[in-house]
PDB file of C-alpha atoms in Angstrom:
ATOM      1  CA  LYS A   1      90.234  79.945  83.429  1.00 87.00           C
ATOM      2  CA  GLN A   2      88.185  83.058  83.668  1.00 92.00           C
ATOM      3  CA  GLU A   3      87.874  85.216  80.493  1.00 94.00           C
ATOM      4  CA  VAL A   4      86.425  88.928  80.250  1.00 96.00           C
ATOM      5  CA  THR A   5      85.365  90.100  77.101  1.00 98.00           C
ATOM      6  CA  GLN A   6      84.292  93.919  76.716  1.00 97.00           C
ATOM      7  CA  ILE A   7      82.092  95.000  73.624  1.00 94.00           C
ATOM      8  CA  PRO A   8      82.329  97.192  71.925  1.00 93.00           C
ATOM      9  CA  ALA A   9      86.064  97.807  71.911  1.00 95.00           C
ATOM     10  CA  ALA A  10      85.692 101.486  70.720  1.00 96.00           C
ATOM     11  CA  LEU A  11      82.654 103.860  70.666  1.00 95.00           C
ATOM     12  CA  SER A  12      82.318 107.258  69.442  1.00 97.00           C
ATOM     13  CA  VAL A  13      78.974 109.318  70.323  1.00 96.00           C
ATOM     14  CA  PRO A  14      77.691 112.884  70.338  1.00 97.00           C
ATOM     15  CA  GLU A  15      77.514 114.490  73.665  1.00 97.00           C
ATOM     16  CA  GLY A  16      74.019 114.086  75.619  1.00 97.00           C
ATOM     17  CA  GLU A  17      73.585 110.498  74.446  1.00 96.00           C
ATOM     18  CA  ASN A  18      72.856 107.758  76.924  1.00 97.00           C
ATOM     19  CA  LEU A  19      74.832 104.453  76.332  1.00 95.00           C
ATOM     20  CA  VAL A  20      75.608 100.819  77.309  1.00 96.00           C
ATOM     21  CA  LEU A  21      78.911  99.346  78.070  1.00 97.00           C
ATOM     22  CA  ASN A  22      79.007  95.138  77.969  1.00 97.00           C
ATOM     23  CA  CYS A  23      81.118  92.903  79.684  1.00 98.00           C
ATOM     24  CA  SER A  24      80.936  89.030  79.625  1.00 98.00           C
ATOM     25  CA  PHE A  25      82.762  86.731  81.842  1.00 97.00           C
ATOM     26  CA  THR A  26      83.099  83.010  81.254  1.00 96.00           C
ATOM     27  CA  ASP A  27      82.981  81.835  84.539  1.00 93.00           C
ATOM     28  CA  SER A  28      79.814  82.777  86.960  1.00 93.00           C
ATOM     29  CA  ALA A  29      81.512  81.625  90.211  1.00 92.00           C
ATOM     30  CA  ILE A  30      82.630  85.207  91.042  1.00 93.00           C
ATOM     31  CA  TYR A  31      82.756  87.113  94.256  1.00 93.00           C
ATOM     32  CA  ASN A  32      82.522  90.501  92.673  1.00 95.00           C
ATOM     33  CA  LEU A  33      82.819  92.666  89.349  1.00 97.00           C
ATOM     34  CA  GLN A  34      84.242  96.195  89.183  1.00 98.00           C
ATOM     35  CA  TRP A  35      83.914  98.778  86.694  1.00 98.00           C
ATOM     36  CA  PHE A  36      86.895 101.226  86.204  1.00 98.00           C
ATOM     37  CA  ARG A  37      87.888 104.218  84.141  1.00 98.00           C
ATOM     38  CA  GLN A  38      91.462 104.752  82.780  1.00 97.00           C
ATOM     39  CA  ASP A  39      92.559 108.133  81.118  1.00 95.00           C
ATOM     40  CA  PRO A  40      95.472 107.953  78.682  1.00 91.00           C
ATOM     41  CA  GLY A  41      98.900 107.268  80.589  1.00 86.00           C
ATOM     42  CA  LYS A  42      96.780 107.262  84.068  1.00 89.00           C
ATOM     43  CA  GLY A  43      95.902 104.875  86.623  1.00 92.00           C
ATOM     44  CA  LEU A  44      92.526 103.352  87.086  1.00 96.00           C
ATOM     45  CA  THR A  45      89.777 105.188  88.703  1.00 96.00           C
ATOM     46  CA  SER A  46      86.954 102.899  90.447  1.00 96.00           C
ATOM     47  CA  LEU A  47      83.403 103.565  89.283  1.00 97.00           C
ATOM     48  CA  LEU A  48      81.451 100.964  90.831  1.00 97.00           C
ATOM     49  CA  LEU A  49      81.784  97.652  92.485  1.00 97.00           C
ATOM     50  CA  ILE A  50      78.919  95.057  92.600  1.00 97.00           C
ATOM     51  CA  GLN A  51      79.046  92.270  95.053  1.00 95.00           C
ATOM     52  CA  SER A  52      77.797  88.662  93.498  1.00 94.00           C
ATOM     53  CA  SER A  53      74.792  89.021  95.495  1.00 94.00           C
ATOM     54  CA  GLN A  54      73.691  92.149  94.010  1.00 96.00           C
ATOM     55  CA  ARG A  55      71.939  92.785  91.056  1.00 96.00           C
ATOM     56  CA  GLU A  56      72.997  96.756  90.322  1.00 96.00           C
ATOM     57  CA  GLN A  57      74.802  99.754  91.711  1.00 97.00           C
ATOM     58  CA  THR A  58      74.280 103.346  90.813  1.00 97.00           C
ATOM     59  CA  SER A  59      76.437 106.252  91.332  1.00 96.00           C
ATOM     60  CA  GLY A  60      75.450 109.671  89.684  1.00 97.00           C
ATOM     61  CA  ARG A  61      75.020 109.163  85.875  1.00 98.00           C
ATOM     62  CA  LEU A  62      76.195 105.428  86.290  1.00 98.00           C
ATOM     63  CA  ASN A  63      74.404 102.417  86.291  1.00 98.00           C
ATOM     64  CA  ALA A  64      75.917  98.805  86.580  1.00 98.00           C
ATOM     65  CA  SER A  65      74.134  95.675  86.365  1.00 98.00           C
ATOM     66  CA  LEU A  66      75.363  92.430  87.108  1.00 98.00           C
ATOM     67  CA  ASP A  67      73.527  89.126  85.828  1.00 97.00           C
ATOM     68  CA  LYS A  68      75.879  86.425  87.199  1.00 94.00           C
ATOM     69  CA  SER A  69      74.105  83.292  85.933  1.00 93.00           C
ATOM     70  CA  SER A  70      74.557  84.383  82.420  1.00 95.00           C
ATOM     71  CA  GLY A  71      77.972  86.125  82.791  1.00 96.00           C
ATOM     72  CA  ARG A  72      77.071  89.596  82.130  1.00 97.00           C
ATOM     73  CA  SER A  73      77.279  92.847  83.036  1.00 98.00           C
ATOM     74  CA  THR A  74      76.445  96.171  81.778  1.00 98.00           C
ATOM     75  CA  LEU A  75      77.468  99.943  82.400  1.00 98.00           C
ATOM     76  CA  TYR A  76      74.927 102.410  81.686  1.00 98.00           C
ATOM     77  CA  ILE A  77      76.041 106.041  81.100  1.00 98.00           C
ATOM     78  CA  ALA A  78      73.340 108.680  81.131  1.00 98.00           C
ATOM     79  CA  ALA A  79      73.514 112.224  79.489  1.00 97.00           C
ATOM     80  CA  SER A  80      77.210 111.684  78.248  1.00 97.00           C
ATOM     81  CA  GLN A  81      79.611 114.606  78.525  1.00 97.00           C
ATOM     82  CA  PRO A  82      83.221 115.233  76.753  1.00 97.00           C
ATOM     83  CA  GLY A  83      84.591 114.485  80.221  1.00 96.00           C
ATOM     84  CA  ASP A  84      83.332 110.837  80.009  1.00 98.00           C
ATOM     85  CA  SER A  85      85.868 110.089  77.239  1.00 98.00           C
ATOM     86  CA  ALA A  86      88.273 107.722  78.586  1.00 98.00           C
ATOM     87  CA  THR A  87      88.578 103.740  78.510  1.00 98.00           C
ATOM     88  CA  TYR A  88      86.272 101.861  80.575  1.00 98.00           C
ATOM     89  CA  LEU A  89      87.355  98.481  82.101  1.00 98.00           C
ATOM     90  CA  CYS A  90      85.696  95.697  83.487  1.00 98.00           C
ATOM     91  CA  ALA A  91      87.098  93.259  85.897  1.00 97.00           C
ATOM     92  CA  VAL A  92      85.752  90.264  88.008  1.00 96.00           C
ATOM     93  CA  ARG A  93      87.244  88.557  91.010  1.00 94.00           C
ATOM     94  CA  GLY A  94      86.478  84.915  91.620  1.00 88.00           C
ATOM     95  CA  PRO A  95      87.616  82.041  94.176  1.00 81.00           C
ATOM     96  CA  GLY A  96      91.195  81.013  94.135  1.00 69.00           C
ATOM     97  CA  ALA A  97      91.583  84.510  92.738  1.00 62.00           C
ATOM     98  CA  ASP A  98      94.498  85.394  90.726  1.00 75.00           C
ATOM     99  CA  GLY A  99      93.614  88.892  91.624  1.00 89.00           C
ATOM    100  CA  LEU A 100      91.374  90.697  89.131  1.00 94.00           C
ATOM    101  CA  THR A 101      90.666  89.460  85.667  1.00 95.00           C
ATOM    102  CA  PHE A 102      90.387  92.424  83.278  1.00 97.00           C
ATOM    103  CA  GLY A 103      88.713  92.864  79.904  1.00 97.00           C
ATOM    104  CA  LYS A 104      90.494  94.596  77.352  1.00 97.00           C
ATOM    105  CA  GLY A 105      88.284  97.812  77.576  1.00 97.00           C
ATOM    106  CA  THR A 106      85.902 100.161  75.912  1.00 98.00           C
ATOM    107  CA  HIS A 107      87.686 103.080  74.277  1.00 97.00           C
ATOM    108  CA  LEU A 108      84.908 105.537  74.477  1.00 98.00           C
ATOM    109  CA  ILE A 109      84.794 109.329  72.788  1.00 97.00           C
ATOM    110  CA  ILE A 110      82.130 111.718  73.500  1.00 97.00           C
ATOM    111  CA  GLN A 111      81.882 114.419  70.725  1.00 96.00           C
ATOM    112  CA  PRO A 112      81.134 118.081  72.351  1.00 94.00           C
TER     113      PRO A 112
ATOM    114  CA  LYS B   1      92.188 110.469 102.956  1.00 68.00           C
ATOM    115  CA  ALA B   2      95.244 110.354 100.683  1.00 81.00           C
ATOM    116  CA  GLY B   3      95.042 107.850  97.889  1.00 94.00           C
ATOM    117  CA  VAL B   4      97.429 105.037  96.573  1.00 97.00           C
ATOM    118  CA  THR B   5     100.783 106.331  95.801  1.00 97.00           C
ATOM    119  CA  GLN B   6     103.634 104.977  93.740  1.00 98.00           C
ATOM    120  CA  THR B   7     107.289 105.566  93.266  1.00 97.00           C
ATOM    121  CA  PRO B   8     108.852 106.344  90.956  1.00 97.00           C
ATOM    122  CA  ARG B   9     106.562 107.408  88.367  1.00 97.00           C
ATOM    123  CA  TYR B  10     108.751 106.868  85.578  1.00 97.00           C
ATOM    124  CA  LEU B  11     111.879 104.801  85.286  1.00 97.00           C
ATOM    125  CA  ILE B  12     114.382 104.126  82.193  1.00 98.00           C
ATOM    126  CA  LYS B  13     116.573 101.009  82.791  1.00 98.00           C
ATOM    127  CA  THR B  14     118.909  98.851  80.543  1.00 98.00           C
ATOM    128  CA  ARG B  15     118.219  95.175  79.771  1.00 98.00           C
ATOM    129  CA  GLY B  16     119.805  93.092  82.631  1.00 98.00           C
ATOM    130  CA  GLN B  17     119.567  95.658  85.409  1.00 98.00           C
ATOM    131  CA  GLN B  18     117.034  95.230  88.074  1.00 98.00           C
ATOM    132  CA  VAL B  19     114.325  97.549  89.569  1.00 98.00           C
ATOM    133  CA  THR B  20     112.299  98.026  92.612  1.00 98.00           C
ATOM    134  CA  LEU B  21     109.207 100.007  92.650  1.00 98.00           C
ATOM    135  CA  SER B  22     107.313 101.133  95.535  1.00 98.00           C
ATOM    136  CA  CYS B  23     103.782 101.391  96.500  1.00 98.00           C
ATOM    137  CA  SER B  24     102.007 102.761  99.523  1.00 97.00           C
ATOM    138  CA  PRO B  25      98.351 101.617  99.990  1.00 97.00           C
ATOM    139  CA  ILE B  26      95.444 103.759 101.609  1.00 96.00           C
ATOM    140  CA  SER B  27      95.495 104.117 105.145  1.00 94.00           C
ATOM    141  CA  GLY B  28      93.915 101.321 106.890  1.00 91.00           C
ATOM    142  CA  HIS B  29      94.197  98.740 103.867  1.00 93.00           C
ATOM    143  CA  ARG B  30      96.128  95.797 104.586  1.00 93.00           C
ATOM    144  CA  SER B  31      95.683  94.177 101.018  1.00 94.00           C
ATOM    145  CA  VAL B  32      98.227  95.426  98.301  1.00 96.00           C
ATOM    146  CA  SER B  33      98.175  93.861  94.575  1.00 97.00           C
ATOM    147  CA  TRP B  34     100.183  94.508  91.780  1.00 98.00           C
ATOM    148  CA  TYR B  35      99.371  94.394  87.868  1.00 98.00           C
ATOM    149  CA  GLN B  36     101.433  94.803  84.797  1.00 98.00           C
ATOM    150  CA  GLN B  37      99.598  96.915  81.974  1.00 97.00           C
ATOM    151  CA  THR B  38     100.937  96.676  78.240  1.00 96.00           C
ATOM    152  CA  PRO B  39      99.093  97.495  75.032  1.00 92.00           C
ATOM    153  CA  GLY B  40      99.131  93.627  73.941  1.00 90.00           C
ATOM    154  CA  GLN B  41      98.171  92.145  76.994  1.00 93.00           C
ATOM    155  CA  GLY B  42      96.256  94.570  78.609  1.00 94.00           C
ATOM    156  CA  LEU B  43      96.113  94.098  82.636  1.00 96.00           C
ATOM    157  CA  GLN B  44      97.785  91.253  84.117  1.00 95.00           C
ATOM    158  CA  PHE B  45      97.920  90.259  87.757  1.00 95.00           C
ATOM    159  CA  LEU B  46     101.400  89.806  89.176  1.00 97.00           C
ATOM    160  CA  PHE B  47     100.623  89.256  92.763  1.00 93.00           C
ATOM    161  CA  GLU B  48      98.640  90.121  96.130  1.00 95.00           C
ATOM    162  CA  TYR B  49      99.669  90.536  99.291  1.00 95.00           C
ATOM    163  CA  PHE B  50      97.739  90.757 102.606  1.00 93.00           C
ATOM    164  CA  SER B  51      99.294  91.583 106.247  1.00 92.00           C
ATOM    165  CA  GLU B  52     102.702  90.897 104.768  1.00 93.00           C
ATOM    166  CA  THR B  53     101.850  87.554 103.255  1.00 94.00           C
ATOM    167  CA  GLN B  54     101.828  86.678  99.646  1.00 92.00           C
ATOM    168  CA  ARG B  55      98.369  85.540  99.025  1.00 90.00           C
ATOM    169  CA  ASN B  56      98.230  84.876  95.294  1.00 89.00           C
ATOM    170  CA  LYS B  57     100.626  85.158  92.409  1.00 92.00           C
ATOM    171  CA  GLY B  58     100.161  85.443  88.731  1.00 92.00           C
ATOM    172  CA  ASN B  59     101.808  83.673  86.007  1.00 92.00           C
ATOM    173  CA  PHE B  60     105.083  85.576  85.655  1.00 95.00           C
ATOM    174  CA  PRO B  61     108.608  84.105  85.915  1.00 96.00           C
ATOM    175  CA  GLY B  62     110.538  84.283  88.855  1.00 96.00           C
ATOM    176  CA  ARG B  63     112.306  87.385  87.784  1.00 97.00           C
ATOM    177  CA  PHE B  64     109.128  89.239  89.179  1.00 98.00           C
ATOM    178  CA  SER B  65     109.080  89.180  93.114  1.00 97.00           C
ATOM    179  CA  GLY B  66     107.322  91.319  95.733  1.00 97.00           C
ATOM    180  CA  ARG B  67     107.224  91.936  99.273  1.00 97.00           C
ATOM    181  CA  GLN B  68     104.675  93.705 101.937  1.00 97.00           C
ATOM    182  CA  PHE B  69     105.995  95.463 105.105  1.00 96.00           C
ATOM    183  CA  SER B  70     104.298  95.616 108.756  1.00 95.00           C
ATOM    184  CA  ASN B  71     102.891  99.138 107.605  1.00 93.00           C
ATOM    185  CA  SER B  72     101.392  97.660 104.306  1.00 95.00           C
ATOM    186  CA  ARG B  73     103.703  99.363 102.136  1.00 97.00           C
ATOM    187  CA  SER B  74     104.673  97.323  99.256  1.00 98.00           C
ATOM    188  CA  GLU B  75     107.658  96.902  96.939  1.00 98.00           C
ATOM    189  CA  MET B  76     108.258  94.703  93.919  1.00 98.00           C
ATOM    190  CA  ASN B  77     111.391  93.844  92.240  1.00 98.00           C
ATOM    191  CA  VAL B  78     112.201  92.719  88.859  1.00 98.00           C
ATOM    192  CA  SER B  79     115.622  91.393  88.299  1.00 96.00           C
ATOM    193  CA  THR B  80     117.538  90.971  84.962  1.00 97.00           C
ATOM    194  CA  LEU B  81     115.201  93.134  82.923  1.00 98.00           C
ATOM    195  CA  GLU B  82     114.179  92.503  79.484  1.00 98.00           C
ATOM    196  CA  LEU B  83     112.622  94.655  76.866  1.00 97.00           C
ATOM    197  CA  GLY B  84     109.391  92.889  77.167  1.00 97.00           C
ATOM    198  CA  ASP B  85     109.016  94.180  80.928  1.00 98.00           C
ATOM    199  CA  SER B  86     108.755  97.555  79.581  1.00 98.00           C
ATOM    200  CA  ALA B  87     104.900  98.552  80.961  1.00 97.00           C
ATOM    201  CA  LEU B  88     102.852 100.494  82.993  1.00 97.00           C
ATOM    202  CA  TYR B  89     103.014  98.792  86.618  1.00 98.00           C
ATOM    203  CA  LEU B  90      99.921  99.437  88.659  1.00 97.00           C
ATOM    204  CA  CYS B  91      99.520  98.965  92.247  1.00 97.00           C
ATOM    205  CA  ALA B  92      96.039  98.470  93.798  1.00 97.00           C
ATOM    206  CA  SER B  93      94.926  98.708  97.563  1.00 96.00           C
ATOM    207  CA  GLY B  94      91.923  96.842  98.662  1.00 92.00           C
ATOM    208  CA  ASP B  95      89.361  97.585 101.281  1.00 89.00           C
ATOM    209  CA  PRO B  96      87.601  95.123 103.698  1.00 85.00           C
ATOM    210  CA  GLY B  97      84.772  94.973 101.140  1.00 85.00           C
ATOM    211  CA  GLY B  98      86.990  93.946  98.097  1.00 88.00           C
ATOM    212  CA  GLU B  99      86.965  97.054  96.323  1.00 93.00           C
ATOM    213  CA  GLN B 100      90.265  98.047  94.339  1.00 95.00           C
ATOM    214  CA  TYR B 101      91.627 101.545  94.352  1.00 97.00           C
ATOM    215  CA  PHE B 102      94.593 101.962  92.089  1.00 97.00           C
ATOM    216  CA  GLY B 103      97.628 104.126  92.206  1.00 97.00           C
ATOM    217  CA  PRO B 104      98.924 106.110  89.269  1.00 96.00           C
ATOM    218  CA  GLY B 105     101.307 103.414  88.188  1.00 97.00           C
ATOM    219  CA  THR B 106     105.039 103.360  87.411  1.00 97.00           C
ATOM    220  CA  ARG B 107     105.950 103.637  83.822  1.00 97.00           C
ATOM    221  CA  LEU B 108     109.118 101.451  83.164  1.00 98.00           C
ATOM    222  CA  THR B 109     111.024 101.704  80.218  1.00 98.00           C
ATOM    223  CA  VAL B 110     113.524  98.931  79.334  1.00 98.00           C
ATOM    224  CA  THR B 111     116.271 100.046  76.660  1.00 97.00           C
TER     225      THR B 111
END
């Protein structure tokens, strides 16, 4: 059974810092990995999708990498801003897929 | 292009009642999935529909059911509500490349 772990569970940094969020998964047989952000009480916003054949994806200040063989992904946020404060969720999809398997998230606070 | 819409946004029900939630996917998307989010368990997969057929089902009791219509709109139903069913129910619409787009959710409170 696929398990997804996100470290750290919470992170508070001053504005302007570059930061890295980590995601690990136990079964490397995945189709893709997706990063989301969730604001309090809201739905999920898709940030980046990485297919299993890809190593990284970039969107603006965000860069996500995937190392399928080691079961790891990182989300890099450059020049963090207070508006980046949210919970960041990592999810993987694999064969026989019971939908997406989510980590518990990293709760990020960017201090102005 | 309009995003995923879910109705209603908030619901309060009593134990033993049943509830129906609705989801309209992004135009052109044929895949709809449902998830339950609780503080303790996080996000858990309920089921996935594609072209009116249930493709996958998560580990939930039979009280949870769903369906998809020919216009790709989907409904999920929970019968005999229990206190533990209180949660945020999220619907996701999937594009052909596999990217999932989530709606704002329906907040269900069971009293």
